[in-house]
mmCIF file of C-alpha atoms in Angstrom:
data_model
loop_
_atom_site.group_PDB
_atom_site.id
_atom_site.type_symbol
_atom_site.label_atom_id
_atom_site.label_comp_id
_atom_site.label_asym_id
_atom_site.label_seq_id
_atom_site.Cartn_x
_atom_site.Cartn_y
_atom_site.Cartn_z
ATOM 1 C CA UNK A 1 -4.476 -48.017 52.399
ATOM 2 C CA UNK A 2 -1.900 -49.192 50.388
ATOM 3 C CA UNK A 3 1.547 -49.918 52.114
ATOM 4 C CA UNK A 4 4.880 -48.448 51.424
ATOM 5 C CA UNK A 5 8.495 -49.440 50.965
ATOM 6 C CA UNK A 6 9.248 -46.279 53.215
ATOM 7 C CA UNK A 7 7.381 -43.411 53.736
ATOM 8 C CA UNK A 8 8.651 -40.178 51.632
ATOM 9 C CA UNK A 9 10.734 -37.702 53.494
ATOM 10 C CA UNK A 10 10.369 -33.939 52.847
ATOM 11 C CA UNK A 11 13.883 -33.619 51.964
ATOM 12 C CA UNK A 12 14.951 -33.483 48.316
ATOM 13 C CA UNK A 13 18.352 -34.781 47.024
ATOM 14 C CA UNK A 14 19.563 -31.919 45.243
ATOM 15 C CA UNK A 15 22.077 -29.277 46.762
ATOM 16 C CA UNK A 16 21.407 -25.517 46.004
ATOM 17 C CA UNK A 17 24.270 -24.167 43.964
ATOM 18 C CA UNK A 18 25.615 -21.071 44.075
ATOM 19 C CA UNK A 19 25.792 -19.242 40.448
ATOM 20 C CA UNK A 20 29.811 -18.768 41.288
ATOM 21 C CA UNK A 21 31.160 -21.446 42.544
ATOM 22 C CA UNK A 22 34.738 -20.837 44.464
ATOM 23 C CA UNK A 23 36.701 -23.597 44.700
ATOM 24 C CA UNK A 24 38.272 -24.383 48.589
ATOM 25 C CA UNK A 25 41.935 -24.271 48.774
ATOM 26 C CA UNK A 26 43.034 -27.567 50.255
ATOM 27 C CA UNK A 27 45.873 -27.749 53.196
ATOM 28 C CA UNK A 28 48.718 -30.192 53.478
ATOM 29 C CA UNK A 29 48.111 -31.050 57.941
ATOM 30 C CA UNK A 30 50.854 -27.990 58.592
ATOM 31 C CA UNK A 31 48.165 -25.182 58.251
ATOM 32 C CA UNK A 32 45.061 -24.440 59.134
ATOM 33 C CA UNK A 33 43.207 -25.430 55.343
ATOM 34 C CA UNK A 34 41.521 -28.340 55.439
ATOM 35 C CA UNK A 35 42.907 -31.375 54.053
ATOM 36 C CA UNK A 36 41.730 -33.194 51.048
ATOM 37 C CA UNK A 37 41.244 -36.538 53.677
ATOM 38 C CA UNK A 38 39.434 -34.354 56.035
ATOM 39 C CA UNK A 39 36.943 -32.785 53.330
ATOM 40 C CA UNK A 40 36.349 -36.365 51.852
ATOM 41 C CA UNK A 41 35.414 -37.888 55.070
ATOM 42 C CA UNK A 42 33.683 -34.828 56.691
ATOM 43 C CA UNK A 43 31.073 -36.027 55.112
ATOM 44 C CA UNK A 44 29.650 -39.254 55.324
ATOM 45 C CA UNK A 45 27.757 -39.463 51.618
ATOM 46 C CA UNK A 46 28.729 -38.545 48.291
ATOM 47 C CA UNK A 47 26.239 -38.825 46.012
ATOM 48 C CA UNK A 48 27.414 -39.039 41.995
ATOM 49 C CA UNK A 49 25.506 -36.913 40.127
ATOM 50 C CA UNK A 50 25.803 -38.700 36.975
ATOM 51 C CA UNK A 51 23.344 -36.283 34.537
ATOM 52 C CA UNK A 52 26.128 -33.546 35.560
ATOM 53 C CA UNK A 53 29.346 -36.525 34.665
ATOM 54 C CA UNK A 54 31.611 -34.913 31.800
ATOM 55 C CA UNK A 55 33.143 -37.065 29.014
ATOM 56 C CA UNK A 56 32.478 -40.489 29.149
ATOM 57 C CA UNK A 57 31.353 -42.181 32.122
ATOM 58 C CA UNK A 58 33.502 -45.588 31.792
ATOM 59 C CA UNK A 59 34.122 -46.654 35.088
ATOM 60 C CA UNK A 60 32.086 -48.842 36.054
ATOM 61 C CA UNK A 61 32.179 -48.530 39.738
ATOM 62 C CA UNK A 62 31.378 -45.091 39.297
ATOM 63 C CA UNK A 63 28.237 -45.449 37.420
ATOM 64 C CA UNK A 64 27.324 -48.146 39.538
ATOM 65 C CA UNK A 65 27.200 -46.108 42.661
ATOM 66 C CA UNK A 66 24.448 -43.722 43.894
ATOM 67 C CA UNK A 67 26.571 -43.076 46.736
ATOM 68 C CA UNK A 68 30.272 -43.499 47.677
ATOM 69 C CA UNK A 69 31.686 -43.276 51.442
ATOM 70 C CA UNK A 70 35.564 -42.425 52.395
ATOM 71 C CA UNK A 71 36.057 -44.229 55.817
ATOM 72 C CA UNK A 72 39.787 -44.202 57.173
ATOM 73 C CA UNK A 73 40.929 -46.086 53.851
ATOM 74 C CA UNK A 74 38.242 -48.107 52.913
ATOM 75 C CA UNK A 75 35.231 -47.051 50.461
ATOM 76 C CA UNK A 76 31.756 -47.735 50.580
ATOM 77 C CA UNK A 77 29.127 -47.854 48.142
ATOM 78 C CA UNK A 78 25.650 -48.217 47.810
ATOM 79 C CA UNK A 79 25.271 -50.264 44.445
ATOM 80 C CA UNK A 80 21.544 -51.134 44.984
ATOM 81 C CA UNK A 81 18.489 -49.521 45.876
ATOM 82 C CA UNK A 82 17.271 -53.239 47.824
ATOM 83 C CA UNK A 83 18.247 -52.359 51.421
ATOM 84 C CA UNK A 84 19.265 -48.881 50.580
ATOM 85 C CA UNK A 85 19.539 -47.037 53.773
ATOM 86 C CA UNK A 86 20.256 -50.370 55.506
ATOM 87 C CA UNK A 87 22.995 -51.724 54.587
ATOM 88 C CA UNK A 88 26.173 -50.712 55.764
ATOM 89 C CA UNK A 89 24.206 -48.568 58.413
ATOM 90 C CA UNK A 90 23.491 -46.447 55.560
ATOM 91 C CA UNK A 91 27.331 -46.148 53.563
ATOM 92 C CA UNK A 92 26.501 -49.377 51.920
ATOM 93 C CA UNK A 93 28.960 -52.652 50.889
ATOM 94 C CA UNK A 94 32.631 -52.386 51.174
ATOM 95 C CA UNK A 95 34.195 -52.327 47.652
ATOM 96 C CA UNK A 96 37.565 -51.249 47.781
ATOM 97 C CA UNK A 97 40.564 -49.090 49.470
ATOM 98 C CA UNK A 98 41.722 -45.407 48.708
ATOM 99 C CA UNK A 99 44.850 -43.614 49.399
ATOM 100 C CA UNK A 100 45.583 -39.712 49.623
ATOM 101 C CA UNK A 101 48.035 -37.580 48.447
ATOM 102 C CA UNK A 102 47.665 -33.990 47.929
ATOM 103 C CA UNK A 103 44.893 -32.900 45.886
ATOM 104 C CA UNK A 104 44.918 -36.613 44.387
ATOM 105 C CA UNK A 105 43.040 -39.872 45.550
ATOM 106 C CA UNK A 106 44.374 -43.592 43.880
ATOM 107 C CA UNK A 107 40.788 -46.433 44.744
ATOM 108 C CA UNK A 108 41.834 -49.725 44.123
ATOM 109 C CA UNK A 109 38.642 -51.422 43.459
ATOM 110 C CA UNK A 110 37.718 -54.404 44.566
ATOM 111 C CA UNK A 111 36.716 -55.461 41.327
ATOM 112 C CA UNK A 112 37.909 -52.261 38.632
ATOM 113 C CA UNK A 113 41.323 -52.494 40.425
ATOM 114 C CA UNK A 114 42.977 -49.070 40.661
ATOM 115 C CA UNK A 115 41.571 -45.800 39.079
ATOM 116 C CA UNK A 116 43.571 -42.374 40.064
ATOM 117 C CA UNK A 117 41.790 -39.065 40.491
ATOM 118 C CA UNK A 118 42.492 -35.321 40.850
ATOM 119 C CA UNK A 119 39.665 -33.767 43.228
ATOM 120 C CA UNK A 120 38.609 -30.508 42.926
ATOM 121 C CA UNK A 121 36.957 -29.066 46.079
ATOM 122 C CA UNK A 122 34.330 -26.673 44.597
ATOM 123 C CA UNK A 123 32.823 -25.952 48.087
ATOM 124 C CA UNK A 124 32.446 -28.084 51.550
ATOM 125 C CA UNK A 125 29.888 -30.364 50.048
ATOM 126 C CA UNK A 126 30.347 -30.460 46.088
ATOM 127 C CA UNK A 127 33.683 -31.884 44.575
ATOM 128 C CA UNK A 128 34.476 -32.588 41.011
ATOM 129 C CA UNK A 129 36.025 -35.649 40.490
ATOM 130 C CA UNK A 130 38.963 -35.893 37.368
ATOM 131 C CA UNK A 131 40.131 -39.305 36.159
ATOM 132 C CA UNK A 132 43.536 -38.621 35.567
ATOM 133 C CA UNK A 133 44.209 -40.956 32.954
ATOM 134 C CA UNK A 134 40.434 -40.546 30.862
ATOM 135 C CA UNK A 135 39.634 -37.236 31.701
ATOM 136 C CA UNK A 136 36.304 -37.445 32.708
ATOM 137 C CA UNK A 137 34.877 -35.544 35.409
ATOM 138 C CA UNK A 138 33.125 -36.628 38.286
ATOM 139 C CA UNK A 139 30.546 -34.172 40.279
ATOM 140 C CA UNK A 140 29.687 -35.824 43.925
ATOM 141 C CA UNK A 141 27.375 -33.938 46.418
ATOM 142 C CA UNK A 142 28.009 -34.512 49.970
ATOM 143 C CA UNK A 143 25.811 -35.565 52.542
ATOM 144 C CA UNK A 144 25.592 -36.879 56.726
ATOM 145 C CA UNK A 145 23.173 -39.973 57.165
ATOM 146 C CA UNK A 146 20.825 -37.961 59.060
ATOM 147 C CA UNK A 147 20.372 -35.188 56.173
ATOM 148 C CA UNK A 148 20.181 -37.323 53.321
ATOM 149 C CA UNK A 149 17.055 -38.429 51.634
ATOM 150 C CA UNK A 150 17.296 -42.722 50.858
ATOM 151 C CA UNK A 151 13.277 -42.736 50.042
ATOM 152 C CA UNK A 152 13.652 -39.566 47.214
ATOM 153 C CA UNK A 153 16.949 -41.799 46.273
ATOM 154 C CA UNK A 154 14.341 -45.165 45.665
ATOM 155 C CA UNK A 155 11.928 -43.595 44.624
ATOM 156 C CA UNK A 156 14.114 -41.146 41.696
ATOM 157 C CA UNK A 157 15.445 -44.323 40.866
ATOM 158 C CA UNK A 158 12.799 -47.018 41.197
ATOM 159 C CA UNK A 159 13.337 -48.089 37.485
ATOM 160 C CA UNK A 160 16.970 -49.913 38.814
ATOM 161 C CA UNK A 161 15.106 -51.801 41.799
ATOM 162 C CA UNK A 162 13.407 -53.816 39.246
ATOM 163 C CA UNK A 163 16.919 -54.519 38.045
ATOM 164 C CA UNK A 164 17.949 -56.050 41.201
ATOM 165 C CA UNK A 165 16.349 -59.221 40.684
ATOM 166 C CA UNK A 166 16.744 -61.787 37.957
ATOM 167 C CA UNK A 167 12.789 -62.133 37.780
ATOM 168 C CA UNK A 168 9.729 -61.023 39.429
ATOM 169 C CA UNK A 169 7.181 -64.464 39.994
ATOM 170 C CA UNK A 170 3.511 -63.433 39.928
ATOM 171 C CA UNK A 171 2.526 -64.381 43.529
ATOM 172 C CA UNK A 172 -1.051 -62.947 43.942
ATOM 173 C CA UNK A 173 -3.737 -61.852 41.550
ATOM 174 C CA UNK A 174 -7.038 -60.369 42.695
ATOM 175 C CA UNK A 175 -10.419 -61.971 42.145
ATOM 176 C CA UNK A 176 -11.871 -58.246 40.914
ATOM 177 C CA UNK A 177 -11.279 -56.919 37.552
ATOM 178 C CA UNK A 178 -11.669 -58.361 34.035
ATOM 179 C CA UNK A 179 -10.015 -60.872 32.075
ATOM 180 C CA UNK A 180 -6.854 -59.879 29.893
ATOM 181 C CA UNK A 181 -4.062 -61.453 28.636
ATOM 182 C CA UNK A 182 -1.844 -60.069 31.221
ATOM 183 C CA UNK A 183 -3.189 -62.746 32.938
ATOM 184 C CA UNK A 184 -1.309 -65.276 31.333
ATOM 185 C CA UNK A 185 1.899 -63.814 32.534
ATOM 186 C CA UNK A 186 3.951 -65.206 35.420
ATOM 187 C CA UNK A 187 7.158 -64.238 35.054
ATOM 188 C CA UNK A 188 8.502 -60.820 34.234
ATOM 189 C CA UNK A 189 12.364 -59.751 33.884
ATOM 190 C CA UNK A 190 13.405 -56.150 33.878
ATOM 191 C CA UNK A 191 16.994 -55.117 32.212
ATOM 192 C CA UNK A 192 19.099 -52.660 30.927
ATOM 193 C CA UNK A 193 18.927 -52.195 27.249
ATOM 194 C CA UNK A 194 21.199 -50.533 24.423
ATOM 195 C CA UNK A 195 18.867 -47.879 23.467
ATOM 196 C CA UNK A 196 16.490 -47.955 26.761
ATOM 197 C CA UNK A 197 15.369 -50.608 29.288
ATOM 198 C CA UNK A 198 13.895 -53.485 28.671
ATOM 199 C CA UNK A 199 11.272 -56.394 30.020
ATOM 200 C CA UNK A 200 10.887 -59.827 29.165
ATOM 201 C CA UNK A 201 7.518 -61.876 30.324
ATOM 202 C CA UNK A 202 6.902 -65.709 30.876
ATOM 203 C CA UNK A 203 4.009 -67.830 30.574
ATOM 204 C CA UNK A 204 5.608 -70.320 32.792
ATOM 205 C CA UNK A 205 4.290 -71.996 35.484
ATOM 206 C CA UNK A 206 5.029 -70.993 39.019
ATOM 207 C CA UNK A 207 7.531 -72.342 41.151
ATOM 208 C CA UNK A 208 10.333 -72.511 38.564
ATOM 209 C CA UNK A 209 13.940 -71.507 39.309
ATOM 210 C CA UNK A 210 14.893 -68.295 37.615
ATOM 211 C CA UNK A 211 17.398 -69.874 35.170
ATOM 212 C CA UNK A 212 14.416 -72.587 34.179
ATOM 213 C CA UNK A 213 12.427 -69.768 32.381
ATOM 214 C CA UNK A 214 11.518 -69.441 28.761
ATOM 215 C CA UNK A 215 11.185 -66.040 27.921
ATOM 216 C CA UNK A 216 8.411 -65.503 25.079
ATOM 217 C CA UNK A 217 8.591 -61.545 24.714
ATOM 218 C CA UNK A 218 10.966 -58.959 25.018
ATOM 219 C CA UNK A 219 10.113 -55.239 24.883
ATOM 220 C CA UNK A 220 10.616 -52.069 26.249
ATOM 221 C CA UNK A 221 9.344 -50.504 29.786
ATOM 222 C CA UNK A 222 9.376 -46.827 30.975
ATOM 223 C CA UNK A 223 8.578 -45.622 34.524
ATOM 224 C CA UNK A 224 7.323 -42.721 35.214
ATOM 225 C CA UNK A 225 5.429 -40.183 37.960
ATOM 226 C CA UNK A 226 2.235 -39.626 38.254
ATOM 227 C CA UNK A 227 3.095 -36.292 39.323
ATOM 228 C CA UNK A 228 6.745 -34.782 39.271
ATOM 229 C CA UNK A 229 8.663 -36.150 42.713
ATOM 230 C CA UNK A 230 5.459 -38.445 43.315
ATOM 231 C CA UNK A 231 6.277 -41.787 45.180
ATOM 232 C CA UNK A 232 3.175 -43.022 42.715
ATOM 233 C CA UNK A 233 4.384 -44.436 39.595
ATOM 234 C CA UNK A 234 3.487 -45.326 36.345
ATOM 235 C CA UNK A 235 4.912 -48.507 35.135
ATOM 236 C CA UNK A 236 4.501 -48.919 30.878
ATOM 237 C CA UNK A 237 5.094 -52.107 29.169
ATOM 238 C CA UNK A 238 5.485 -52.126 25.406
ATOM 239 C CA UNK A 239 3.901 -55.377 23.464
ATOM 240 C CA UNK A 240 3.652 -54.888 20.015
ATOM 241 C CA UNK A 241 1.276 -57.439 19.441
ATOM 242 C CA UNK A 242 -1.325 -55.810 21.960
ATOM 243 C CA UNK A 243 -0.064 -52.419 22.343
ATOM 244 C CA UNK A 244 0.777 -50.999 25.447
ATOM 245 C CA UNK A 245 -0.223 -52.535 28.916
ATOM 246 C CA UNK A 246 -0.580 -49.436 31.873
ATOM 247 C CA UNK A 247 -0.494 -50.039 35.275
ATOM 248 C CA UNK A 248 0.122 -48.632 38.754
ATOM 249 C CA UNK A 249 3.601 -49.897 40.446
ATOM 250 C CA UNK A 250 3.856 -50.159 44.049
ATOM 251 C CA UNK A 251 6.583 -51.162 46.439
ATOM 252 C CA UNK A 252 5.873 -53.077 49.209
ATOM 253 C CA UNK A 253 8.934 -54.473 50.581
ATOM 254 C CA UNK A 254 12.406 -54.611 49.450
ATOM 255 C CA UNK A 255 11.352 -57.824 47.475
ATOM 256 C CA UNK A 256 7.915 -57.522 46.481
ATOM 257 C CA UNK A 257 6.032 -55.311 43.891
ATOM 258 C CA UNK A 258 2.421 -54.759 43.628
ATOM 259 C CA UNK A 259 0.770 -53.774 39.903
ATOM 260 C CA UNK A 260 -2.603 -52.555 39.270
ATOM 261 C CA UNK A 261 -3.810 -53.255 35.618
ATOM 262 C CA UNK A 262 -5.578 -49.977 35.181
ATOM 263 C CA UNK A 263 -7.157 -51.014 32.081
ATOM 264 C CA UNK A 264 -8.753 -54.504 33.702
ATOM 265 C CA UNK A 265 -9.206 -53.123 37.545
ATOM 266 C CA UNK A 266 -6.996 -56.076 38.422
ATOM 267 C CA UNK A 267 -3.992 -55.884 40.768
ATOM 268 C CA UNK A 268 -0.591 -58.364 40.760
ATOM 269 C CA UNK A 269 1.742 -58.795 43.180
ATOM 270 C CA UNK A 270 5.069 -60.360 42.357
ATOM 271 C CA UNK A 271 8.159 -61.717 44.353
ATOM 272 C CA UNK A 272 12.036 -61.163 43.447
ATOM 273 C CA UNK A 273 13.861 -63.608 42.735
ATOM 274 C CA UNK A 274 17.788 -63.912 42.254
ATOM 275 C CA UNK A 275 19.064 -61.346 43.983
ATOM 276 C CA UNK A 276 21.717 -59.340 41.561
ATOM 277 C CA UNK A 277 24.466 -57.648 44.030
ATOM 278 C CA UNK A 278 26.137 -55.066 42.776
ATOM 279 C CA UNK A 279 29.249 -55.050 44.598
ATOM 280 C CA UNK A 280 30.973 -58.397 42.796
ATOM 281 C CA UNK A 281 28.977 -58.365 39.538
ATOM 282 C CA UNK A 282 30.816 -56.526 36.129
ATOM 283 C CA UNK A 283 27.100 -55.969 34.538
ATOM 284 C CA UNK A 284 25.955 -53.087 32.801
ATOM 285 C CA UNK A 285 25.772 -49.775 35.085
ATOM 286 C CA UNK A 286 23.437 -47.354 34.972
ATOM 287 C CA UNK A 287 22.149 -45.842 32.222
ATOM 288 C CA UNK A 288 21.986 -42.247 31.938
ATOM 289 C CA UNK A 289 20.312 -39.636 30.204
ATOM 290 C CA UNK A 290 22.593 -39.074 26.605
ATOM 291 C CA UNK A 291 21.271 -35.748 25.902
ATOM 292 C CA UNK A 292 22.542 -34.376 29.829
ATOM 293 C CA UNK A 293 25.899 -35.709 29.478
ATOM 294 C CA UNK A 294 28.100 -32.483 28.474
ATOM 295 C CA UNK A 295 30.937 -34.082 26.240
ATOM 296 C CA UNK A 296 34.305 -32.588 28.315
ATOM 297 C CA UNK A 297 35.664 -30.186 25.876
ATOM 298 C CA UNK A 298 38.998 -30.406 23.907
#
């Protein structure tokens, strides 16, 4: 029995919309509405529900969270899916300040400095997001700790773990199954690419440091579920030369990855290495799906 990064809840990160959505007047502390503070922080997780994002998503602190956190003037994030859950008892990293007025909220990043925002309060747990100055629109869904789903979140999202580290070192391969010439292969890199991710593989010997490696392909790499919402993925790894190599990805821990080579019967393991945090790095965010993102209209 193979064993898991966590085991899958039965909950689902998704909120059921109503077909009319009625947006929630907000108070100003002298009535008995709600105030935009006390919506924001009524609930412990917003997710950013990027596929729903309108006009372009520029902001990199925004499309580098999966979740952001309003806690008495300080925001939260959670950047990366290593120690999702974890870290931050669940809210993630510190990244940055926010201040209130009205229907409006100013973030000084600790990194994107400030960004100002008009919130729309569609109901108690969805809020659209407007950056005042772009014009793009936010959509955040919000959660408690103890009602939100971090394993669906990995697992949704798995294709941005392998992100998280500046290489994966082959560490393990099995005595059973047939020769190939993913054998050869020590070193693997996953990345964001223009037009889709990418992977890079090394022939390099073990026990280099990260920043040692020669990198002798680059392609692309797709993963995928074996069935729809299945912890069980598909990892695909495009090499010209040979074609496509298939296997079966597996978590294991936070830091270690196991493949199965379905077309030899052999089975990998490999071990992160360089730890990429998200909260202090200006990388690439994440990538979304083009054909979801509705431009805003004119």
């Amino acid at each position: 029995m193979r064993t898991f990064y966590k085991i899958l809840g039965s909950l689902l990160i998704a909120v059921t919309i109503a077909s009319c959505e009625t947006e929630v007047v907000i108070g100003n502390g002298f009535d008995n509405r709600p105030t935009l503070n006390e919506i924001l922080s009524n609930q412990e997780l917003w997710y950013v529900d990027l596929n729903d994002t309108q006009g372009n998503p520029d902001i990199p602190f925004m499309t580098k969270a999966f979740t952001m956190s309003f806690d008495f003037g300080t925001l939260y994030a959670n950047n990366n899916l290593v120690g999702v859950g974890s870290a931050g008892a669940g809210l993630g990293l510190d990244v940055g300040s926010y201040q209130i007025l009205n229907n409006q909220v100013s973030i000084l990043h600790d990194i994107d400095g400030l960004h100002d925002f008009t919130v729309v309060v569609l109901n108690y747990n969805r809020i659209k997001m407007i950056d005042m100055h772009r014009g793009t629109v936010y959509y955040l869904d919000g959660y408690n700790r103890n009602n939100f789903n971090y394993d669906q979140l990995f697992y949704d999202n798995i294709q941005y773990f392998l992100q998280e580290y500046r290489a994966w070192e082959k560490v393990y391969t099995s005595n059973v199954g047939v020769l190939n010439d993913f054998d050869e292969e020590n070193y693997l890199q996953f990345t964001p690419g223009f037009n889709g991710d990418e992977f890079k593989s090394s022939t390099d010997v073990n026990g280099l440091n990260y920043s040692s490696l020669f990198w002798d392909y680059t392609g692309e790499y797709w993963v995928e579920d074996e069935t729809p919402g299945s912890i069980n993925k598909h990892l695909t790894m495009d090499y010209d030369f040979i074609g496509n190599d298939y296997f079966d990805l597996y978590v294991i821990n936070d830091n270690t990855i196991e493949l199965y080579h379905s077309a030899s019967g052999t089975t990998y393991e490999f071990k992160g290495r360089g730890y990429i945090q998200l909260k202090n790095t200006t990388g690439k965010s994440r990538l979304i799906d083009a054909s979801r993102v509705i431009e805003k209209e004119k």
